[in-house]
Short mmCIF file of C-alpha atoms in Angstrom, two decimals:
data_model
loop_
_atom_site.label_atom_id
_atom_site.label_comp_id
_atom_site.label_asym_id
_atom_site.label_seq_id
_atom_site.Cartn_x
_atom_site.Cartn_y
_atom_site.Cartn_z
CA MET A 1 88.48 112.40 113.53
CA ARG A 2 90.32 115.52 114.72
CA SER A 3 93.80 116.01 116.13
CA PHE A 4 94.92 118.82 118.39
CA LEU A 5 97.75 119.32 115.88
CA LYS A 6 96.70 121.51 112.98
CA TYR A 7 97.36 120.65 109.33
CA CYS A 8 95.87 121.36 105.92
CA LYS A 9 92.88 119.32 104.77
CA PHE A 10 94.82 117.13 102.36
CA SER A 11 98.03 116.66 104.30
CA ASP A 12 99.92 113.43 103.56
CA PHE A 13 99.89 112.62 107.25
CA PRO A 14 96.51 113.21 108.92
CA ILE A 15 95.43 111.43 112.08
CA GLU A 16 93.79 108.79 109.84
CA ASN A 17 97.22 107.79 108.48
CA LEU A 18 99.88 107.52 111.22
CA PRO A 19 102.63 105.67 109.32
CA TYR A 20 105.65 104.31 111.19
CA GLY A 21 109.29 105.18 110.55
CA ILE A 22 112.72 105.28 112.14
CA PHE A 23 114.33 108.67 112.73
CA THR A 24 117.09 110.45 114.57
CA ALA A 25 116.13 113.70 116.28
CA PRO A 26 118.52 116.67 116.49
CA GLY A 27 120.98 116.15 119.34
CA LYS A 28 120.05 112.48 119.73
CA LEU A 29 122.38 109.64 118.74
CA LYS A 30 120.05 106.65 118.83
CA PRO A 31 117.46 106.12 116.07
CA ARG A 32 113.89 105.96 117.38
CA ILE A 33 110.48 104.73 116.29
CA GLY A 34 108.26 107.58 115.23
CA VAL A 35 104.85 108.21 113.70
CA ALA A 36 104.29 110.91 111.10
CA ILE A 37 101.51 113.37 111.97
CA ALA A 38 101.10 116.64 110.04
CA ASP A 39 104.64 118.03 109.60
CA SER A 40 105.90 116.42 112.81
CA ILE A 41 107.08 113.08 114.15
CA LEU A 42 105.67 111.65 117.37
CA ASP A 43 108.49 109.88 119.24
CA LEU A 44 107.03 106.61 120.56
CA ASN A 45 110.05 106.09 122.81
CA GLU A 46 108.96 109.13 124.84
CA ILE A 47 105.37 107.91 125.29
CA SER A 48 105.88 104.14 125.47
CA GLN A 49 104.30 104.07 128.94
CA LEU A 50 101.00 105.15 127.42
CA PHE A 51 100.65 101.87 125.51
CA ASP A 52 98.91 100.16 128.42
CA GLY A 53 96.19 98.13 126.68
CA PRO A 54 95.83 94.35 127.00
CA GLU A 55 97.92 93.59 123.87
CA LEU A 56 100.78 96.03 124.47
CA LYS A 57 101.21 96.51 128.20
CA LYS A 58 103.76 93.68 128.28
CA HIS A 59 105.39 94.83 125.04
CA GLN A 60 106.08 98.51 125.70
CA HIS A 61 109.76 97.77 125.13
CA VAL A 62 109.17 97.42 121.36
CA PHE A 63 108.68 101.20 121.15
CA LYS A 64 112.16 101.75 122.56
CA GLU A 65 113.85 99.84 119.73
CA SER A 66 115.90 101.32 116.87
CA THR A 67 114.01 99.35 114.21
CA LEU A 68 110.41 98.27 113.71
CA ASN A 69 111.24 94.55 113.59
CA ARG A 70 110.03 93.62 117.07
CA PHE A 71 106.86 95.66 116.71
CA MET A 72 106.27 94.06 113.29
CA GLY A 73 106.72 90.69 115.01
CA LEU A 74 103.61 91.22 117.17
CA THR A 75 100.06 90.31 116.18
CA PRO A 76 97.54 92.33 114.14
CA LYS A 77 95.61 92.83 117.39
CA ALA A 78 98.67 94.55 118.85
CA TRP A 79 99.16 96.69 115.73
CA LYS A 80 95.51 97.73 115.84
CA GLU A 81 95.69 98.57 119.53
CA ALA A 82 98.80 100.68 118.95
CA ARG A 83 97.04 102.62 116.20
CA SER A 84 93.99 103.21 118.40
CA THR A 85 96.18 104.35 121.30
CA ILE A 86 98.12 106.82 119.12
CA GLN A 87 94.93 108.23 117.61
CA ASN A 88 93.51 108.68 121.10
CA ILE A 89 96.68 110.41 122.33
CA LEU A 90 96.61 112.80 119.37
CA SER A 91 92.87 113.47 119.59
CA GLU A 92 91.73 117.01 120.31
CA ASP A 93 89.67 115.61 123.21
CA ASN A 94 92.63 114.00 125.01
CA PRO A 95 94.63 116.27 127.36
CA VAL A 96 97.40 113.76 128.23
CA LEU A 97 99.86 115.00 125.63
CA GLN A 98 98.08 118.15 124.51
CA ASN A 99 98.22 119.84 127.92
CA ASP A 100 101.63 118.57 129.06
CA ASP A 101 104.11 121.14 127.72
CA ILE A 102 107.19 119.25 128.91
CA LEU A 103 106.13 115.93 127.40
CA ARG A 104 104.99 117.60 124.18
CA LYS A 105 108.40 119.21 123.73
CA LYS A 106 110.13 115.88 124.23
CA ALA A 107 107.71 113.85 122.13
CA PHE A 108 107.60 115.89 118.90
CA THR A 109 110.25 116.51 116.26
CA ARG A 110 109.75 118.43 113.04
CA GLN A 111 110.07 116.17 110.03
CA SER A 112 112.30 118.75 108.36
CA GLU A 113 114.80 118.45 111.23
CA ALA A 114 114.89 114.66 111.45
CA LYS A 115 117.17 112.19 109.74
CA MET A 116 115.28 109.16 108.45
CA HIS A 117 116.60 105.57 108.43
CA LEU A 118 115.46 102.25 107.02
CA PRO A 119 112.28 101.25 108.86
CA ALA A 120 113.51 97.75 109.63
CA GLN A 121 116.52 95.50 109.48
CA ILE A 122 115.68 93.76 106.21
CA GLY A 123 116.65 90.11 106.38
CA ASP A 124 115.35 89.09 102.97
CA PHE A 125 114.05 90.97 99.94
CA THR A 126 111.98 89.48 97.11
CA ASP A 127 110.78 91.29 93.99
CA PHE A 128 107.71 90.12 92.07
CA SER A 129 106.39 90.82 88.59
CA SER A 130 102.73 91.55 89.26
CA SER A 131 101.66 94.18 86.70
CA ILE A 132 100.31 92.55 83.55
CA HIS A 133 100.78 95.72 81.50
CA HIS A 134 104.46 95.94 82.42
CA ALA A 135 104.89 92.20 81.78
CA LYS A 136 103.39 92.56 78.30
CA ASN A 137 105.54 95.58 77.46
CA ALA A 138 108.77 94.02 78.70
CA GLY A 139 107.91 90.74 77.02
CA ASN A 140 107.30 92.50 73.70
CA LEU A 141 110.69 94.16 73.93
CA PHE A 142 112.73 91.12 74.95
CA ARG A 143 110.81 88.13 73.49
CA GLY A 144 108.53 89.55 70.82
CA LYS A 145 104.78 90.14 70.71
CA GLU A 146 103.90 86.47 70.20
CA ASN A 147 105.70 85.41 73.40
CA ALA A 148 105.20 88.58 75.46
CA ILE A 149 103.52 86.84 78.42
CA ALA A 150 105.38 83.75 79.61
CA THR A 151 103.31 80.58 79.90
CA ASN A 152 103.47 80.56 83.69
CA TRP A 153 102.80 84.27 84.30
CA LYS A 154 99.02 84.05 84.73
CA HIS A 155 99.29 80.93 86.88
CA LEU A 156 101.65 82.13 89.61
CA PRO A 157 103.21 85.35 90.91
CA VAL A 158 106.71 85.15 89.41
CA ALA A 159 109.55 86.67 91.41
CA TYR A 160 113.26 86.54 92.15
CA HIS A 161 115.33 86.96 95.32
CA CYS A 162 117.20 90.25 95.63
CA ARG A 163 119.94 91.82 97.74
CA ALA A 164 118.63 93.16 101.05
CA SER A 165 122.05 94.68 101.74
CA THR A 166 121.63 97.35 99.06
CA VAL A 167 118.15 98.57 100.01
CA VAL A 168 118.62 102.23 100.94
CA ILE A 169 116.45 104.97 102.39
CA SER A 170 115.03 107.80 100.31
CA GLY A 171 117.57 110.56 99.66
CA THR A 172 120.54 108.21 99.32
CA PRO A 173 122.39 108.85 96.03
CA ILE A 174 123.46 105.90 93.88
CA HIS A 175 126.32 105.46 91.41
CA ARG A 176 125.95 104.20 87.87
CA PRO A 177 127.06 100.55 88.12
CA TYR A 178 129.58 98.57 86.07
CA GLY A 179 128.83 95.32 84.29
CA GLN A 180 128.89 93.34 81.06
CA ALA A 181 126.70 94.35 78.14
CA VAL A 182 126.36 93.60 74.44
CA LEU A 183 126.21 96.82 72.43
CA GLU A 184 125.14 95.24 69.13
CA ASP A 185 123.02 92.17 68.40
CA GLY A 186 125.29 89.18 67.93
CA GLY A 187 128.33 91.05 69.23
CA LEU A 188 130.68 90.14 72.06
CA PRO A 189 130.16 91.56 75.55
CA VAL A 190 132.08 94.58 76.77
CA PHE A 191 132.73 95.73 80.32
CA GLY A 192 132.00 99.22 81.56
CA PRO A 193 129.45 101.52 83.20
CA SER A 194 125.82 100.86 82.33
CA LYS A 195 124.61 103.08 79.49
CA LEU A 196 120.90 102.37 79.95
CA MET A 197 120.00 103.29 83.53
CA ASP A 198 116.37 103.10 84.53
CA TYR A 199 114.01 103.48 87.47
CA GLU A 200 111.16 101.10 88.30
CA LEU A 201 108.00 102.43 89.93
CA GLU A 202 107.00 99.91 92.58
CA MET A 203 105.35 99.50 95.95
CA ALA A 204 106.57 97.05 98.57
CA PHE A 205 105.26 95.66 101.83
CA PHE A 206 106.95 94.66 105.05
CA VAL A 207 106.15 91.24 106.47
CA GLY A 208 104.77 91.11 109.99
CA GLY A 209 104.56 88.20 112.36
CA THR A 210 106.26 84.97 111.37
CA ASN A 211 105.61 81.39 110.34
CA ASN A 212 107.40 78.21 111.27
CA LEU A 213 109.73 76.58 108.80
CA GLY A 214 107.69 74.14 106.73
CA GLU A 215 104.36 75.89 107.40
CA PRO A 216 102.94 77.95 104.50
CA ILE A 217 101.05 81.18 105.11
CA LYS A 218 97.64 80.45 103.61
CA VAL A 219 96.08 83.06 101.37
CA GLU A 220 93.05 83.44 103.64
CA ASN A 221 95.37 84.45 106.52
CA ALA A 222 98.00 86.35 104.54
CA GLN A 223 96.67 89.78 105.54
CA ASP A 224 97.72 89.03 109.12
CA HIS A 225 101.34 88.98 107.91
CA ILE A 226 101.28 92.23 105.92
CA PHE A 227 102.34 95.06 108.21
CA GLY A 228 102.39 97.99 105.80
CA PHE A 229 103.55 99.50 102.52
CA VAL A 230 106.28 101.80 101.20
CA ILE A 231 107.12 103.28 97.79
CA MET A 232 110.02 101.52 96.07
CA ASN A 233 112.36 102.42 93.20
CA ASP A 234 114.10 99.24 92.08
CA TRP A 235 116.85 100.81 89.97
CA SER A 236 117.77 98.80 86.88
CA ALA A 237 120.72 98.69 84.47
CA ARG A 238 118.84 97.61 81.35
CA ASP A 239 121.81 96.90 79.07
CA ILE A 240 123.43 94.68 81.71
CA LEU A 241 120.06 93.03 82.40
CA SER A 242 119.33 92.11 78.78
CA TRP A 243 122.66 90.26 78.53
CA GLU A 244 122.63 88.42 81.87
CA TYR A 245 119.00 87.54 82.55
CA VAL A 246 118.99 84.28 80.53
CA PRO A 247 118.71 81.66 81.96
CA LEU A 248 118.43 82.59 85.66
CA GLY A 249 117.10 86.15 85.63
CA PRO A 250 118.47 89.47 86.93
CA PHE A 251 121.73 89.54 88.88
CA VAL A 252 124.17 92.46 89.02
CA SER A 253 121.85 94.59 86.88
CA LYS A 254 119.53 94.85 89.90
CA ASN A 255 121.65 94.26 92.99
CA PHE A 256 123.41 97.63 93.25
CA SER A 257 120.60 99.70 94.81
CA THR A 258 116.91 99.75 95.68
CA THR A 259 115.41 102.89 97.23
CA ILE A 260 112.38 102.90 99.55
CA SER A 261 110.40 105.69 101.17
CA PRO A 262 110.84 106.05 104.95
CA TRP A 263 107.20 105.87 106.14
CA VAL A 264 105.40 102.52 106.42
CA VAL A 265 101.68 103.02 105.82
CA THR A 266 99.66 100.32 107.56
CA THR A 267 96.86 98.25 106.09
CA PHE A 268 94.52 99.85 108.66
CA ALA A 269 95.11 103.28 107.13
CA LEU A 270 94.54 101.88 103.63
CA GLU A 271 91.31 100.04 104.47
CA PRO A 272 88.94 102.80 103.21
CA PHE A 273 90.75 102.79 99.86
CA LYS A 274 90.35 99.13 99.01
CA THR A 275 89.13 98.44 95.50
CA ASP A 276 88.27 95.42 93.37
CA ASN A 277 91.02 92.92 92.70
CA TYR A 278 92.26 92.79 89.12
CA PRO A 279 90.27 90.21 87.07
CA GLN A 280 92.28 87.00 86.74
CA GLU A 281 91.82 84.68 83.78
CA PRO A 282 92.33 81.77 84.01
CA GLU A 283 91.26 81.35 87.62
CA PRO A 284 94.36 80.64 89.71
CA LEU A 285 94.85 77.37 91.55
CA SER A 286 92.93 76.99 94.81
CA TYR A 287 95.79 77.94 97.14
CA LEU A 288 95.95 81.38 95.47
CA ARG A 289 92.23 82.15 95.42
CA HIS A 290 90.70 84.71 97.74
CA SER A 291 87.34 86.44 97.37
CA ASP A 292 88.04 89.46 99.61
CA ASN A 293 89.43 92.60 97.99
CA PHE A 294 93.08 93.26 98.76
CA ASN A 295 93.82 95.87 96.13
CA TYR A 296 94.13 99.61 96.72
CA ASP A 297 93.39 102.83 94.87
CA ILE A 298 96.82 104.43 95.36
CA HIS A 299 97.79 107.16 92.90
CA LEU A 300 101.44 106.89 91.89
CA GLN A 301 103.64 109.48 90.20
CA VAL A 302 107.24 109.68 88.97
CA ASP A 303 109.10 112.97 88.42
CA VAL A 304 112.60 113.38 87.00
CA SER A 305 114.77 116.47 87.61
CA PRO A 306 117.88 116.77 85.41
CA LYS A 307 121.12 117.92 87.02
CA GLY A 308 121.08 121.63 87.70
CA ASP A 309 117.41 121.96 86.80
CA THR A 310 115.10 123.17 89.55
CA MET A 311 112.00 122.07 87.63
CA SER A 312 110.96 118.43 87.82
CA ARG A 313 109.23 116.74 84.91
CA THR A 314 106.41 114.30 85.48
CA VAL A 315 107.10 111.16 83.44
CA CYS A 316 104.49 108.77 84.80
CA ARG A 317 101.13 108.63 86.55
CA SER A 318 100.04 105.11 87.46
CA ASN A 319 98.02 103.34 90.16
CA PHE A 320 98.55 100.44 92.56
CA LYS A 321 95.27 98.89 91.37
CA ASN A 322 97.00 98.00 88.08
CA LEU A 323 98.57 94.98 89.83
CA TYR A 324 97.32 91.63 88.56
CA TRP A 325 98.53 89.63 91.58
CA THR A 326 97.55 90.83 95.06
CA PRO A 327 99.98 91.07 98.01
CA LYS A 328 98.09 88.20 99.66
CA GLN A 329 98.73 85.99 96.64
CA GLN A 330 102.37 87.03 96.52
CA LEU A 331 102.90 86.04 100.15
CA ALA A 332 100.91 82.81 99.88
CA HIS A 333 102.90 81.67 96.85
CA HIS A 334 106.21 82.73 98.43
CA THR A 335 105.57 80.43 101.39
CA ILE A 336 103.80 77.52 99.67
CA THR A 337 107.01 75.49 100.11
CA GLY A 338 107.11 76.27 103.82
CA CYS A 339 109.60 79.10 103.31
CA LYS A 340 110.04 80.89 106.63
CA MET A 341 109.30 84.63 106.67
CA ASN A 342 110.60 86.99 109.34
CA PRO A 343 109.39 90.37 110.59
CA GLY A 344 110.95 93.05 108.40
CA ASP A 345 111.27 90.97 105.23
CA LEU A 346 110.48 93.11 102.19
CA LEU A 347 108.37 92.04 99.19
CA GLY A 348 108.29 94.29 96.12
CA SER A 349 105.40 94.46 93.66
CA GLY A 350 107.43 94.76 90.48
CA THR A 351 107.01 97.70 88.10
CA ILE A 352 103.46 99.09 88.20
CA SER A 353 102.35 100.13 84.73
CA GLY A 354 98.94 100.95 83.33
CA GLU A 355 97.65 100.49 79.79
CA SER A 356 98.54 103.92 78.38
CA PRO A 357 102.07 105.29 77.80
CA GLU A 358 101.70 108.04 80.40
CA SER A 359 101.20 105.30 83.02
CA PHE A 360 104.26 103.20 82.08
CA GLY A 361 106.34 102.71 85.23
CA SER A 362 109.81 102.56 83.66
CA THR A 363 111.88 104.30 81.01
CA LEU A 364 112.30 100.90 79.33
CA GLU A 365 108.64 101.13 78.34
CA LEU A 366 108.42 104.89 77.84
CA ALA A 367 111.44 104.95 75.51
CA TRP A 368 110.60 101.48 74.13
CA LYS A 369 114.02 100.02 74.95
CA GLY A 370 115.73 103.21 73.82
CA THR A 371 114.41 103.10 70.25
CA LYS A 372 112.41 106.29 70.68
CA PRO A 373 112.59 109.28 73.02
CA ARG A 374 110.29 109.12 76.01
CA ASN A 375 107.61 111.78 75.79
CA LEU A 376 107.42 113.54 79.13
CA LEU A 377 104.12 114.90 80.35
CA ASP A 378 105.43 118.47 80.00
CA GLY A 379 106.04 117.92 76.26
CA SER A 380 109.83 117.45 76.44
CA GLN A 381 111.68 114.27 75.42
CA ASN A 382 114.42 112.08 76.82
CA LYS A 383 115.56 108.45 76.79
CA PHE A 384 117.30 106.70 79.70
CA LEU A 385 118.52 108.35 82.90
CA GLN A 386 121.49 110.70 82.73
CA ASP A 387 124.09 111.32 85.46
CA GLY A 388 122.74 113.91 87.85
CA ASP A 389 119.08 113.03 87.26
CA THR A 390 116.98 112.94 90.42
CA VAL A 391 114.01 110.56 90.43
CA THR A 392 111.15 111.35 92.83
CA MET A 393 108.27 108.94 93.38
CA THR A 394 105.13 109.77 95.32
CA ALA A 395 102.02 107.83 96.32
CA VAL A 396 98.73 109.01 97.76
CA CYS A 397 95.22 107.72 98.41
CA LYS A 398 92.78 110.52 97.65
CA GLY A 399 89.68 110.66 99.82
CA ASP A 400 86.78 113.09 100.02
CA THR A 401 87.83 114.52 103.37
CA TYR A 402 91.45 113.41 103.78
CA ASN A 403 94.40 111.86 101.94
CA ILE A 404 96.70 109.04 102.95
CA GLY A 405 100.21 109.89 101.76
CA PHE A 406 103.43 107.87 101.71
CA GLY A 407 105.89 110.76 101.56
CA THR A 408 108.54 110.60 98.86
CA CYS A 409 111.00 108.08 97.46
CA VAL A 410 113.94 110.09 96.10
CA GLY A 411 117.27 109.12 94.57
CA THR A 412 119.91 110.87 92.47
CA LEU A 413 121.98 109.01 89.88
CA LEU A 414 125.69 109.84 90.21
CA PRO A 415 128.45 109.09 87.69
CA PRO A 416 130.23 105.71 88.01
CA LYS A 417 133.05 105.52 90.51
CA ASN A 418 136.46 105.74 88.85
CA ILE A 419 137.73 102.35 90.01
CA TYR A 420 138.39 100.46 86.74
#
């Protein structure tokens, strides 16, 4: 597959990718739906009339929106037709856009000149715990080795509801939050800025389509409600978390900020990179079983740049395929009660850790709850995040002839606001 736009062989955004995002072009006030191709953004608002296939001819208006919600609310047939149309428009054999200088000038914006926004209006946000290696590590630290994995963990995808209002786009700085924490075992809580700030390497998917209240999304149909994936950093205040999480789980230790990457990579783009599902023992209950593979070989990396340091340090290399529970199982369990999902709802994977220390997806694990310095891959050491640290997460599927990239998920930790 060849595009008339030129890019290097292993660009994040080849014609095989075509992720969706929301951007503002220079001189334009209204955010628009765009598709990343090479180092540019194709403005779908400017070419909406070209979506004239049987699924989209009556829905061209969705490409004139300022969020992806209405497009996400269409069917997989419509999503597939949109992808095919865009690939055709960008093909080196199609003159419609390639040979129209006026339309080309209007339709393309350089990524470096665009301002990115949240891809959708996020109505609800749920975060799962789906990596068995992270669950074991966290369980060892908080409950001890004998009770590391909770009794229910291998029977259902555990999760908690989060704050959609504090999900922010990559590049948005965050402030160290305030909260209660216990500094010594058996001591009384104190109030102040978190001392143990952490990142969490995650992926998340946006829900597409909808279901009626009271009607579960069955696991065999769940893929029809998974629009696409982003990188996610679910920032965590570990000292606040360890004090508050019993008995109801995380609260203010997790609700202050969650960062996501701006480009939503569709399941169509990820199809060639499917891999075996993680072996599950015991076999889950029937409503969670599916025989088709819905796991992906996505290489994940975390880099940390201290304040004033131009050199980033790689602290983690992990992979999406380390997830025990698949996105289909997450969605099926979420709706088993008949919970209604809406286009643009966001479901996070939970921290994605591998078996070895260099693949641990959080500082909690790398620094073993602060009891030892984390060993960075460049040989240096550190513990939890310091003010001014910038965390950069990347994700890429590596193919023989092309890559599928997700861009970057970046956030800088700022000092606490002086309000108390």
